[in-house]
Coordinates of C-alpha atoms in Angstrom, one line a residue:
M1 CA 0.0 0.0 0.0
K2 CA 2.7 2.5 0.9
R3 CA 4.7 1.9 -2.3
V4 CA 1.5 2.2 -4.5
Y5 CA 0.6 5.5 -2.7
I6 CA 4.0 7.0 -3.3
L7 CA 3.8 6.1 -7.0
I8 CA 0.5 7.9 -7.3
L9 CA 2.0 11.0 -5.7
L10 CA 4.9 10.9 -8.2
L11 CA 2.5 10.6 -11.1
T12 CA 0.4 13.6 -10.0
G13 CA 3.4 15.8 -9.3
V14 CA 2.5 16.4 -5.6
Y15 CA 5.2 14.3 -3.9
Y16 CA 7.9 16.6 -2.4
G17 CA 10.4 14.1 -1.1
Q18 CA 12.6 15.2 1.8
Y19 CA 11.6 18.7 2.8
T20 CA 13.8 21.4 4.4
L21 CA 12.1 23.7 6.8
K22 CA 12.0 27.4 6.2
S23 CA 10.0 28.8 9.1
A24 CA 12.1 29.7 12.1
Y25 CA 9.1 29.0 14.3
L26 CA 9.2 25.3 13.4
I27 CA 13.0 25.0 13.4
D28 CA 12.9 26.5 16.9
P29 CA 9.4 25.9 18.4
D30 CA 10.3 27.9 21.5
L31 CA 10.1 31.1 19.4
N32 CA 6.3 30.7 19.5
I33 CA 6.4 31.4 23.3
G34 CA 7.6 35.0 22.7
Y35 CA 5.1 35.4 19.9
V36 CA 2.1 34.3 22.0
D37 CA 3.4 36.4 24.9
S38 CA 3.4 39.5 22.7
C39 CA -0.1 38.7 21.4
A40 CA -1.4 38.6 25.0
K41 CA 0.3 41.9 25.9
F42 CA -1.4 43.6 22.9
W43 CA -4.9 43.0 24.2
N44 CA -4.3 44.6 27.6
S45 CA -5.1 48.1 26.1
S46 CA -8.6 47.0 25.0
W47 CA -9.7 46.1 28.6
D48 CA -12.1 48.5 30.2
N49 CA -10.8 49.0 33.7
S50 CA -13.9 50.9 34.9
R51 CA -16.7 48.7 33.6
G52 CA -14.9 45.5 32.8
G53 CA -14.9 43.6 29.6
F54 CA -12.8 43.7 26.4
Y55 CA -13.9 46.1 23.7
T56 CA -14.6 44.4 20.4
N57 CA -13.4 47.0 17.9
V58 CA -9.7 47.5 18.3
G59 CA -7.2 49.4 16.2
K60 CA -3.6 48.7 15.1
D61 CA -2.1 49.8 18.4
G62 CA -4.5 47.9 20.6
T63 CA -6.7 50.8 21.7
P64 CA -10.5 50.7 21.1
I65 CA -12.0 52.3 17.9
Y66 CA -14.8 54.1 19.6
N67 CA -16.4 55.5 16.4
W68 CA -16.9 51.9 15.3
G69 CA -19.0 51.3 18.4
T70 CA -18.3 50.5 22.0
D71 CA -19.5 46.9 21.8
K72 CA -18.1 44.2 24.2
D73 CA -19.4 41.1 22.4
M74 CA -19.5 37.8 24.2
I75 CA -17.4 36.1 21.6
T76 CA -14.7 38.8 22.1
Q77 CA -14.5 37.9 25.8
G78 CA -14.3 34.2 25.2
R79 CA -11.7 34.4 22.4
N80 CA -9.5 36.8 24.4
A81 CA -9.8 34.5 27.4
Y82 CA -8.6 31.6 25.3
G83 CA -5.6 33.6 24.1
Y84 CA -4.7 34.6 27.7
V85 CA -5.0 31.0 28.9
R86 CA -2.6 29.8 26.2
A87 CA -0.2 32.6 27.0
F88 CA -0.2 31.5 30.6
M89 CA 0.3 27.8 29.7
M90 CA 3.3 28.8 27.5
T91 CA 4.9 31.4 29.8
G92 CA 3.8 30.6 33.3
D93 CA 2.7 34.2 33.8
T94 CA -0.3 34.1 36.1
N95 CA -1.3 37.7 35.2
Y96 CA -2.5 36.2 31.9
L97 CA -4.6 33.6 33.7
N98 CA -6.1 36.3 36.0
T99 CA -7.1 38.4 33.0
A100 CA -8.6 35.4 31.3
R101 CA -10.7 34.8 34.4
M102 CA -11.9 38.4 34.5
A103 CA -13.0 38.2 30.9
L104 CA -14.9 34.9 31.6
D105 CA -16.5 36.4 34.7
F106 CA -17.7 39.4 32.6
M107 CA -19.1 37.1 30.0
C108 CA -20.9 34.8 32.4
E109 CA -22.3 37.7 34.4
H110 CA -23.7 39.6 31.4
A111 CA -24.1 37.3 28.3
W112 CA -26.1 34.4 29.7
D113 CA -29.8 34.6 29.2
Q114 CA -31.1 34.1 32.8
Q115 CA -34.7 33.5 31.7
Y116 CA -34.4 31.0 28.8
G117 CA -30.7 30.0 28.8
G118 CA -28.2 30.3 26.1
W119 CA -25.8 33.1 25.3
Y120 CA -26.3 36.6 24.0
N121 CA -23.5 37.8 21.7
D122 CA -24.1 41.6 21.1
L123 CA -23.3 43.4 24.4
D124 CA -23.0 47.1 24.9
I125 CA -20.4 49.0 26.8
N126 CA -21.9 48.0 30.1
G127 CA -22.4 44.4 29.2
N128 CA -26.1 44.7 28.5
P129 CA -27.6 42.7 25.6
E130 CA -28.3 45.1 22.7
N131 CA -31.3 43.0 21.7
V132 CA -32.7 40.5 24.2
N133 CA -34.9 38.9 21.5
A134 CA -32.1 38.4 19.0
T135 CA -31.7 35.0 17.3
K136 CA -29.3 32.6 19.0
T137 CA -27.0 30.8 16.6
A138 CA -25.1 27.6 17.1
F139 CA -21.9 29.5 16.1
Y140 CA -22.1 31.7 19.2
Q141 CA -23.4 29.0 21.5
H142 CA -20.4 26.8 20.5
Y143 CA -17.9 29.6 20.8
A144 CA -19.1 30.6 24.2
L145 CA -17.5 27.3 25.4
L146 CA -14.1 28.1 23.8
G147 CA -12.5 30.2 26.6
L148 CA -14.3 28.3 29.3
V149 CA -12.9 24.9 28.2
A150 CA -9.3 26.3 27.8
Y151 CA -9.5 27.9 31.3
Y152 CA -10.7 24.6 32.8
E153 CA -7.9 22.7 31.0
A154 CA -5.3 25.0 32.6
T155 CA -6.9 25.1 36.1
G156 CA -9.5 22.4 36.7
D157 CA -11.6 25.2 38.2
T158 CA -15.0 23.7 39.4
T159 CA -16.9 27.0 38.9
I160 CA -15.9 27.2 35.3
W161 CA -16.7 23.5 34.9
N162 CA -20.2 24.2 36.1
W163 CA -20.6 26.8 33.3
I164 CA -19.2 24.4 30.8
E165 CA -21.8 21.8 31.8
R166 CA -24.6 24.3 31.8
S167 CA -23.7 25.6 28.3
Y168 CA -23.1 22.1 26.9
Q169 CA -26.3 20.7 28.2
Q170 CA -28.2 23.7 26.9
N171 CA -26.8 23.0 23.4
D172 CA -27.6 19.3 23.7
N173 CA -31.2 19.9 24.9
F174 CA -32.2 22.7 22.5
L175 CA -29.8 22.8 19.5
W176 CA -29.2 19.1 18.8
D177 CA -31.7 17.5 16.4
N178 CA -32.4 14.1 17.8
S179 CA -34.2 12.7 14.8
D180 CA -32.8 9.5 13.4
Q181 CA -32.9 10.9 9.8
F182 CA -31.7 14.5 10.3
A183 CA -29.5 14.4 13.4
G184 CA -27.2 17.3 13.9
Y185 CA -26.9 20.8 15.4
Y186 CA -29.5 23.3 14.3
D187 CA -28.0 26.6 13.1
H188 CA -30.6 29.0 14.5
T189 CA -33.1 29.2 17.3
N190 CA -35.2 32.0 18.7
R191 CA -34.6 33.5 22.1
T192 CA -37.0 31.1 23.9
L193 CA -35.4 28.1 22.1
S194 CA -38.8 27.0 20.9
S195 CA -38.2 27.4 17.1
R196 CA -35.1 25.9 15.6
S197 CA -34.0 25.8 12.0
D198 CA -31.3 25.0 9.4
K199 CA -28.0 23.2 9.6
S200 CA -24.6 24.5 8.6
F201 CA -20.8 24.1 8.6
N202 CA -20.5 26.4 11.6
A203 CA -23.1 24.6 13.6
T204 CA -21.3 21.3 12.9
V205 CA -17.5 21.6 12.7
D206 CA -17.2 24.5 15.2
A207 CA -18.7 22.2 17.8
V208 CA -15.6 20.1 17.5
T209 CA -13.0 22.9 17.5
T210 CA -14.5 24.8 20.4
H211 CA -15.2 22.1 22.9
L212 CA -16.2 18.5 21.9
M213 CA -12.7 17.2 21.2
S214 CA -11.1 19.0 24.2
L215 CA -13.8 17.8 26.6
Y216 CA -13.3 14.2 25.5
T217 CA -9.5 14.3 25.6
M218 CA -9.5 15.9 29.1
T219 CA -12.2 13.6 30.6
H220 CA -12.5 10.5 28.4
D221 CA -16.2 10.8 29.1
E222 CA -18.1 8.7 26.5
K223 CA -20.9 11.3 26.1
Y224 CA -18.5 13.7 24.5
L225 CA -17.0 11.0 22.3
N226 CA -20.4 9.9 21.1
R227 CA -21.4 13.4 20.2
W228 CA -18.1 14.0 18.5
R229 CA -18.6 10.9 16.5
A230 CA -22.1 11.9 15.6
V231 CA -20.9 15.3 14.3
N232 CA -18.2 13.5 12.3
E233 CA -21.0 11.5 10.6
N234 CA -22.7 14.9 9.7
I235 CA -19.3 16.0 8.2
L236 CA -19.0 12.8 6.1
D237 CA -22.7 12.4 5.1
Y238 CA -23.4 16.1 4.1
L239 CA -20.4 18.4 3.9
V240 CA -18.0 16.0 2.3
A241 CA -20.7 14.3 0.3
S242 CA -21.5 17.6 -1.5
M243 CA -17.9 18.0 -2.7
D244 CA -18.1 16.0 -5.9
D245 CA -20.7 18.5 -7.2
Q246 CA -18.7 21.6 -6.5
A247 CA -15.8 23.2 -8.4
I248 CA -14.0 23.7 -5.0
G249 CA -14.9 23.0 -1.4
F250 CA -18.3 21.9 -0.1
A251 CA -21.8 23.4 0.5
E252 CA -21.8 25.2 3.8
E253 CA -25.5 26.0 4.3
Y254 CA -28.4 23.6 4.6
N255 CA -32.0 23.5 5.7
S256 CA -33.2 21.6 8.7
E257 CA -33.4 18.4 6.7
W258 CA -29.8 18.7 5.4
Q259 CA -30.8 19.8 1.9
I260 CA -28.3 22.2 0.4
D261 CA -29.2 25.9 0.4
N262 CA -28.4 26.8 -3.2
S263 CA -28.9 30.5 -2.5
E264 CA -25.5 30.5 -0.8
N265 CA -22.6 29.6 -3.0
L266 CA -19.6 30.6 -0.9
T267 CA -17.0 28.2 0.3
L268 CA -14.2 29.2 2.6
V269 CA -10.8 27.6 2.1
G270 CA -10.2 27.7 5.9
H271 CA -13.4 25.8 6.5
V272 CA -12.3 23.0 4.2
L273 CA -8.9 22.8 5.8
K274 CA -10.3 23.0 9.3
T275 CA -12.6 20.0 8.5
G276 CA -9.7 18.0 7.3
W277 CA -7.8 19.0 10.5
C278 CA -10.8 17.8 12.6
L279 CA -11.0 14.4 10.9
A280 CA -7.3 13.9 11.1
R281 CA -7.5 14.5 14.9
A282 CA -10.5 12.2 15.3
S283 CA -8.5 9.4 13.7
Y284 CA -6.4 9.2 16.9
Y285 CA -9.5 8.5 19.1
M286 CA -12.0 6.7 16.9
D287 CA -11.4 3.5 14.9
D288 CA -12.9 4.7 11.6
E289 CA -11.1 4.0 8.4
R290 CA -12.9 6.7 6.6
Y291 CA -11.4 9.7 8.5
L292 CA -7.9 9.9 7.1
P293 CA -8.7 9.3 3.4
T294 CA -11.4 12.0 3.8
A295 CA -9.1 14.4 5.4
E296 CA -6.7 13.9 2.5
K297 CA -9.5 14.5 0.1
L298 CA -10.4 17.8 1.8
F299 CA -6.8 19.0 1.7
N300 CA -6.1 17.9 -1.9
D301 CA -9.3 19.6 -3.0
I302 CA -7.9 22.9 -2.0
L303 CA -4.4 22.1 -3.3
D304 CA -5.6 20.9 -6.7
N305 CA -8.3 23.5 -7.4
G306 CA -6.5 26.8 -6.9
G307 CA -7.1 27.3 -3.1
Y308 CA -3.4 27.4 -2.2
D309 CA -0.7 29.8 -3.3
F310 CA 2.3 27.7 -4.3
E311 CA 4.3 30.7 -5.2
Y312 CA 4.2 32.8 -2.1
G313 CA 2.8 30.2 0.3
A314 CA -0.4 30.1 2.4
P315 CA -4.0 29.5 1.3
Y316 CA -6.3 32.0 -0.4
K317 CA -9.5 33.2 1.2
D318 CA -13.0 32.6 -0.3
F319 CA -14.4 31.0 -3.5
D320 CA -17.6 30.5 -5.4
R321 CA -18.1 26.8 -4.9
N322 CA -20.1 26.4 -8.1
N323 CA -17.6 27.8 -10.6
G324 CA -14.4 27.8 -8.6
E325 CA -13.8 31.5 -9.0
M326 CA -12.0 33.4 -6.2
Q327 CA -14.1 36.0 -4.5
M328 CA -12.2 39.3 -4.5
W329 CA -14.6 41.5 -2.5
G330 CA -13.4 44.6 -4.4
N331 CA -9.8 43.8 -3.7
P332 CA -7.5 44.5 -6.6
D333 CA -5.2 41.7 -5.4
T334 CA -6.0 38.2 -4.1
A335 CA -6.5 38.0 -0.3
K336 CA -5.6 35.8 2.5
A337 CA -7.3 35.8 5.9
W338 CA -5.5 35.3 9.3
W339 CA -7.7 32.4 10.5
Q340 CA -7.7 30.6 7.2
V341 CA -3.9 30.6 7.0
E342 CA -3.9 29.1 10.5
Q343 CA -5.9 26.1 9.3
A344 CA -3.2 25.3 6.7
I345 CA -0.6 25.5 9.5
T346 CA -2.4 23.5 12.2
G347 CA -4.1 21.2 9.8
G348 CA -1.0 20.6 7.7
L349 CA 1.0 19.7 10.8
Q350 CA -1.7 17.3 12.0
M351 CA -1.8 15.6 8.6
Y352 CA 1.9 15.3 8.7
S353 CA 1.7 13.8 12.2
V354 CA -0.6 11.0 11.0
L355 CA 0.7 10.4 7.5
E356 CA 4.3 11.5 7.7
D357 CA 4.0 12.9 4.2
D358 CA 6.3 15.9 3.5
K359 CA 3.7 17.5 1.4
Y360 CA 1.7 18.5 4.5
L361 CA 4.8 19.6 6.3
K362 CA 5.6 21.9 3.4
I363 CA 2.2 23.4 3.4
A364 CA 2.3 24.0 7.1
D365 CA 5.8 25.4 7.0
E366 CA 5.3 27.7 4.1
S367 CA 2.0 29.0 5.6
L368 CA 3.6 29.6 9.0
D369 CA 6.5 31.4 7.4
F370 CA 4.1 33.7 5.5
F371 CA 2.0 34.2 8.6
M372 CA 4.9 35.2 10.9
K373 CA 6.4 37.5 8.2
Y374 CA 3.3 39.3 7.0
F375 CA 0.3 38.9 9.4
V376 CA 2.3 39.6 12.6
D377 CA 2.7 43.3 13.4
H378 CA 6.3 43.4 14.6
E379 CA 5.8 47.0 15.9
Y380 CA 2.6 46.8 18.0
G381 CA 2.2 43.1 18.3
E382 CA -0.7 40.7 17.4
I383 CA -1.8 40.1 13.8
Y384 CA -3.7 41.8 11.0
E385 CA -6.9 40.3 9.7
N386 CA -6.1 40.2 6.0
R387 CA -3.1 40.4 3.7
T388 CA -2.7 40.3 -0.1
R389 CA -1.2 37.2 -1.6
R390 CA 2.3 38.9 -1.4
G391 CA 1.7 40.0 2.2
E392 CA 0.8 43.7 1.8
E393 CA -2.0 45.6 3.6
T394 CA -5.6 45.1 2.4
W395 CA -8.9 46.3 4.0
G396 CA -7.1 48.2 6.8
E397 CA -4.8 47.3 9.7
Q398 CA -7.3 47.0 12.6
K399 CA -6.7 44.1 14.9
G400 CA -10.2 43.6 16.4
G401 CA -13.8 43.4 15.1
S402 CA -16.9 41.3 15.5
G403 CA -15.1 38.2 14.2
K404 CA -11.6 38.7 15.5
A405 CA -9.9 38.8 18.9
G406 CA -7.0 36.9 20.5
Y407 CA -8.1 33.4 19.6
H408 CA -6.6 32.3 16.3
S409 CA -3.4 34.2 16.8
A410 CA -2.7 32.5 20.1
E411 CA -3.9 29.1 18.9
T412 CA -1.5 29.3 15.9
G413 CA 1.4 29.8 18.2
F414 CA 0.2 27.3 20.8
Y415 CA -0.1 24.5 18.2
A416 CA 3.0 25.5 16.3
Y417 CA 4.9 25.1 19.6
L418 CA 3.4 21.7 20.4
Y419 CA 3.5 20.2 16.9
G420 CA 7.0 21.8 16.3
H421 CA 8.4 20.1 19.4
V422 CA 6.6 16.7 19.3
I423 CA 6.0 16.0 15.7
V424 CA 8.6 17.9 13.8
N425 CA 11.7 17.9 16.1
K426 CA 10.8 15.1 18.5
T427 CA 11.7 17.3 21.4
N428 CA 10.0 18.1 24.7
P429 CA 7.5 20.9 25.1
R430 CA 6.7 22.4 28.5
L431 CA 3.4 23.8 29.7
Y432 CA 2.1 25.4 32.9
Y433 CA -1.0 24.5 34.9
N434 CA -2.4 26.2 38.0
Y435 CA -4.5 24.2 40.4
K436 CA -6.2 25.6 43.5
P437 CA -6.9 23.3 46.6
V438 CA -10.0 21.2 46.9
D439 CA -11.0 18.9 49.7
Y440 CA -10.7 15.7 47.6
D441 CA -8.1 13.8 45.6
R442 CA -7.8 14.5 41.9
Q443 CA -6.4 12.8 38.9
I444 CA -5.7 15.2 36.1
L445 CA -5.4 13.8 32.6
L446 CA -3.1 16.0 30.6
S447 CA -3.8 15.9 26.8
P448 CA -2.6 19.2 25.3
F449 CA -3.3 18.3 21.7
A450 CA -4.6 15.4 19.6
Y451 CA -1.8 12.8 19.3
D452 CA -1.3 9.1 19.6
E453 CA -1.8 8.7 23.4
D454 CA 0.7 5.8 23.5
K455 CA 3.4 8.0 22.1
L456 CA 3.4 11.0 24.5
V457 CA 4.3 10.7 28.1
L458 CA 5.1 13.0 31.0
S459 CA 8.9 13.5 31.4
S460 CA 9.0 15.7 34.5
V461 CA 6.8 17.9 36.7
K462 CA 7.7 20.8 38.9
K463 CA 5.4 22.3 41.5
D464 CA 6.3 25.9 42.3
G465 CA 9.8 25.3 41.0
V466 CA 10.4 22.1 43.0
E467 CA 10.4 18.6 41.6
Y468 CA 7.0 16.8 41.9
T469 CA 6.9 13.0 41.6
N470 CA 3.3 12.2 42.1
F471 CA 2.4 11.6 38.5
E472 CA 1.9 8.6 36.1
D473 CA 4.2 9.2 33.1
A474 CA 2.8 6.8 30.6
N475 CA -0.9 7.7 31.3
R476 CA -0.1 11.5 31.5
I477 CA -1.9 11.7 34.8
L478 CA -1.1 14.3 37.5
N479 CA -2.1 13.0 40.9
L480 CA -3.2 15.8 43.3
P481 CA -4.0 14.8 46.9
A482 CA -6.7 16.8 48.6
G483 CA -5.5 20.3 49.5
T484 CA -2.7 20.4 46.8
T485 CA -2.2 23.8 45.2
G486 CA 0.5 25.3 43.0
I487 CA 1.8 26.2 39.6
F488 CA 2.8 23.0 37.8
K489 CA 5.4 23.1 35.0
V490 CA 4.9 19.9 33.0
E491 CA 7.4 18.6 30.5
F492 CA 6.0 16.2 27.8
K493 CA 8.1 13.7 25.9
P494 CA 7.3 12.1 22.6
I495 CA 8.2 8.4 22.3
N496 CA 9.9 7.9 19.0
I497 CA 8.5 4.5 18.1
L498 CA 6.8 3.8 14.8
S499 CA 3.3 2.2 14.5
V500 CA 2.0 0.0 11.7
V501 CA 2.8 1.8 8.4
N502 CA 1.3 -0.7 5.9
E503 CA -2.2 -2.1 6.3
V504 CA -1.9 -4.4 3.2
V505 CA 1.4 -5.9 4.3
E506 CA 0.0 -6.2 7.9
K507 CA -2.5 -8.9 6.8
N508 CA 0.5 -11.2 6.0
Y509 CA 2.1 -10.6 9.4
N510 CA 0.8 -11.1 12.9
L511 CA 2.5 -9.7 16.0
E512 CA 0.6 -11.2 18.9
Q513 CA 0.1 -9.8 22.4
N514 CA 2.7 -11.3 24.8
Y515 CA 1.6 -14.0 27.2
P516 CA 1.3 -13.8 30.1
N517 CA 0.6 -10.1 30.4
P518 CA 1.2 -8.7 33.0
F519 CA 4.3 -10.9 33.5
N520 CA 7.0 -11.5 36.1
P521 CA 9.7 -11.9 35.0
V522 CA 9.4 -13.9 31.8
T523 CA 6.9 -13.7 29.0
S524 CA 6.5 -15.1 25.5
I525 CA 6.2 -13.0 22.3
S526 CA 4.8 -14.7 19.2
F527 CA 4.6 -13.5 15.6
T528 CA 4.0 -14.9 12.1
L529 CA 6.0 -14.2 8.9
P530 CA 4.7 -14.8 5.4
A531 CA 8.1 -15.6 3.9
L532 CA 11.8 -15.8 4.6
T533 CA 12.4 -12.4 6.1
E534 CA 15.1 -10.3 7.9
V535 CA 13.6 -9.5 11.3
T536 CA 14.4 -7.4 14.3
L537 CA 12.5 -7.6 17.6
D538 CA 13.4 -4.9 20.1
V539 CA 12.1 -3.8 23.6
Y540 CA 11.8 -0.2 24.7
N541 CA 10.9 1.5 28.0
I542 CA 8.1 4.0 28.1
L543 CA 10.5 6.9 27.4
G544 CA 11.4 5.3 24.0
E545 CA 14.8 4.1 25.1
K546 CA 15.8 0.7 23.7
I547 CA 16.7 -1.7 26.5
S548 CA 17.0 -5.0 24.6
T549 CA 17.2 -6.6 21.2
I550 CA 15.6 -10.0 21.6
L551 CA 16.5 -11.2 18.1
K552 CA 17.9 -10.0 14.9
G553 CA 18.4 -12.1 11.8
E554 CA 16.7 -13.9 9.0
L555 CA 13.8 -16.2 9.9
S556 CA 11.7 -18.6 7.8
A557 CA 8.0 -18.3 7.0
G558 CA 5.6 -19.4 9.7
S559 CA 5.0 -18.9 13.4
H560 CA 7.8 -18.0 15.8
T561 CA 7.9 -17.6 19.6
V562 CA 10.6 -16.0 21.7
K563 CA 11.0 -15.4 25.4
F564 CA 11.7 -12.1 27.1
N565 CA 13.2 -12.0 30.6
G566 CA 12.5 -8.9 32.6
T567 CA 14.9 -9.7 35.5
G568 CA 16.7 -6.6 36.5
L569 CA 14.0 -4.3 35.2
S570 CA 11.6 -2.3 37.3
S571 CA 7.8 -2.7 37.2
G572 CA 6.1 -0.7 34.4
I573 CA 5.0 -0.6 30.8
Y574 CA 7.4 -1.7 28.1
I575 CA 7.0 -1.7 24.3
Y576 CA 8.1 -4.4 21.9
T577 CA 8.5 -3.8 18.2
L578 CA 8.7 -6.2 15.2
K579 CA 10.5 -4.7 12.3
T580 CA 11.2 -6.0 8.7
N581 CA 12.1 -4.2 5.5
E582 CA 8.4 -3.5 4.9
F583 CA 6.6 -3.8 8.2
Y584 CA 6.8 -2.2 11.6
Q585 CA 4.4 -2.9 14.5
T586 CA 4.4 -2.2 18.2
R587 CA 2.6 -3.6 21.3
K588 CA 2.7 -2.8 25.0
M589 CA 3.4 -5.2 27.8
M590 CA 3.4 -4.8 31.6
L591 CA 6.0 -6.1 34.0
I592 CA 4.7 -6.3 37.6
K593 CA 7.0 -7.5 40.4

């Protein structure tokens, strides 16, 4: 399968071979710390010290643009809170965490509909809803969870968790269509939540990116996994299913019965790439063979149909899905949008992590290089909304508006930091967490991004600068006895062991689970070979360090069994690998003494 796949890439001219990085922010992922730090500092000027809340309309230097209006939209508070949380997690500066909490407190106090539930978005300077009877959209209901979920991830704060559960349950009760035939999130509802209509990209995919995936990876609660899986079915059955009839992208607007709204012909390149990113991440947590090929289809649709700038790097902005024409919006030059470029960066790095295809690394690297050179304002900080294809100004240099705040800028740096360390350089990222005391024991599962959970472990933990040993490295669990409080600096370590790379070849091989398992101190490892083959069988510890080569040499076809003796090793999880010239598979075993 792997050889055939590479042949196809060569024939279509897409295969890049070995790729050399150009973005300094992937070559040295720690540069992203300073970038996110500067983004967070930028937004300080837009906080209202007298009334609270972040202003929505913000200029190039970070000060509010009052003649655009003095709005303090709910989505602005949540997105800025997200950015400040990520800045804390990367720098350890608790001032950022405190500011995030102030933004979330303002949001929860003013934006929640106390009578019917759900979130208002349009708030005035005092935090009052500008129209209490405004339509509530899934987009805003989902995005209200963004900052809350990020803050809970960094702190485990129970008050914030209560808001998460309240908001999530509201969406589940009133926005989710439970019908067997048309399941999915409704796009719109009235204030009283009694009249719901339409389905859409935003109602669907944004549920994953704002909260569903994070809630599951933090808690491993099946209710979030099941809803995430159901949303993926909507993606496959409707969004992706519409692609073959479009010149580029997919249909983004639907009625309540998932029939395409043909009055809307816009497709956003960032939405297509974001959807591929979501399915690639889901492939780590759900055993569904459709996800990765579909993610490839989504990315290749943009690459093959003019959605990516191969000359200057980074994706373009908007297209007419019916005829494939780029939408210029009065711009004399082609445009690129900040959040859409982010999807090429994060999605490309995710695709590279699961497929190890340099094509996706190249897309991510070129896009990140363009982003950091032209979107980032190196004088005042933060990023512009739009640039031309060559990186010049277009549509002004404001930094904040109804759809922009500190979210995508911080998220870009946060994921470039994590992917850059773990996926690209195979080095150790470090993140900060801040836990307050509670009167019960806690086990905190640390999953900072979507990755193979068997290949990322905790390397070390410090609490308030002092070594902390009460953690489970392989399970990435931080144990906090009742009353424990402090700032935790956590170092993660990738395990550099390959998984199965060839599904077709795998059918001719069979690496079995060792027996007995757990074992002490001897266990048997069995495998089957289809023909005379050169074989290596190695054992690694959980940090990826090779501790033994059980056998190495040419073996005949058929079944083979070898013994492994763990005498002299400490109790714990070990990994054994079977390697031939066309096959590589791993399994875990546990030694208990």
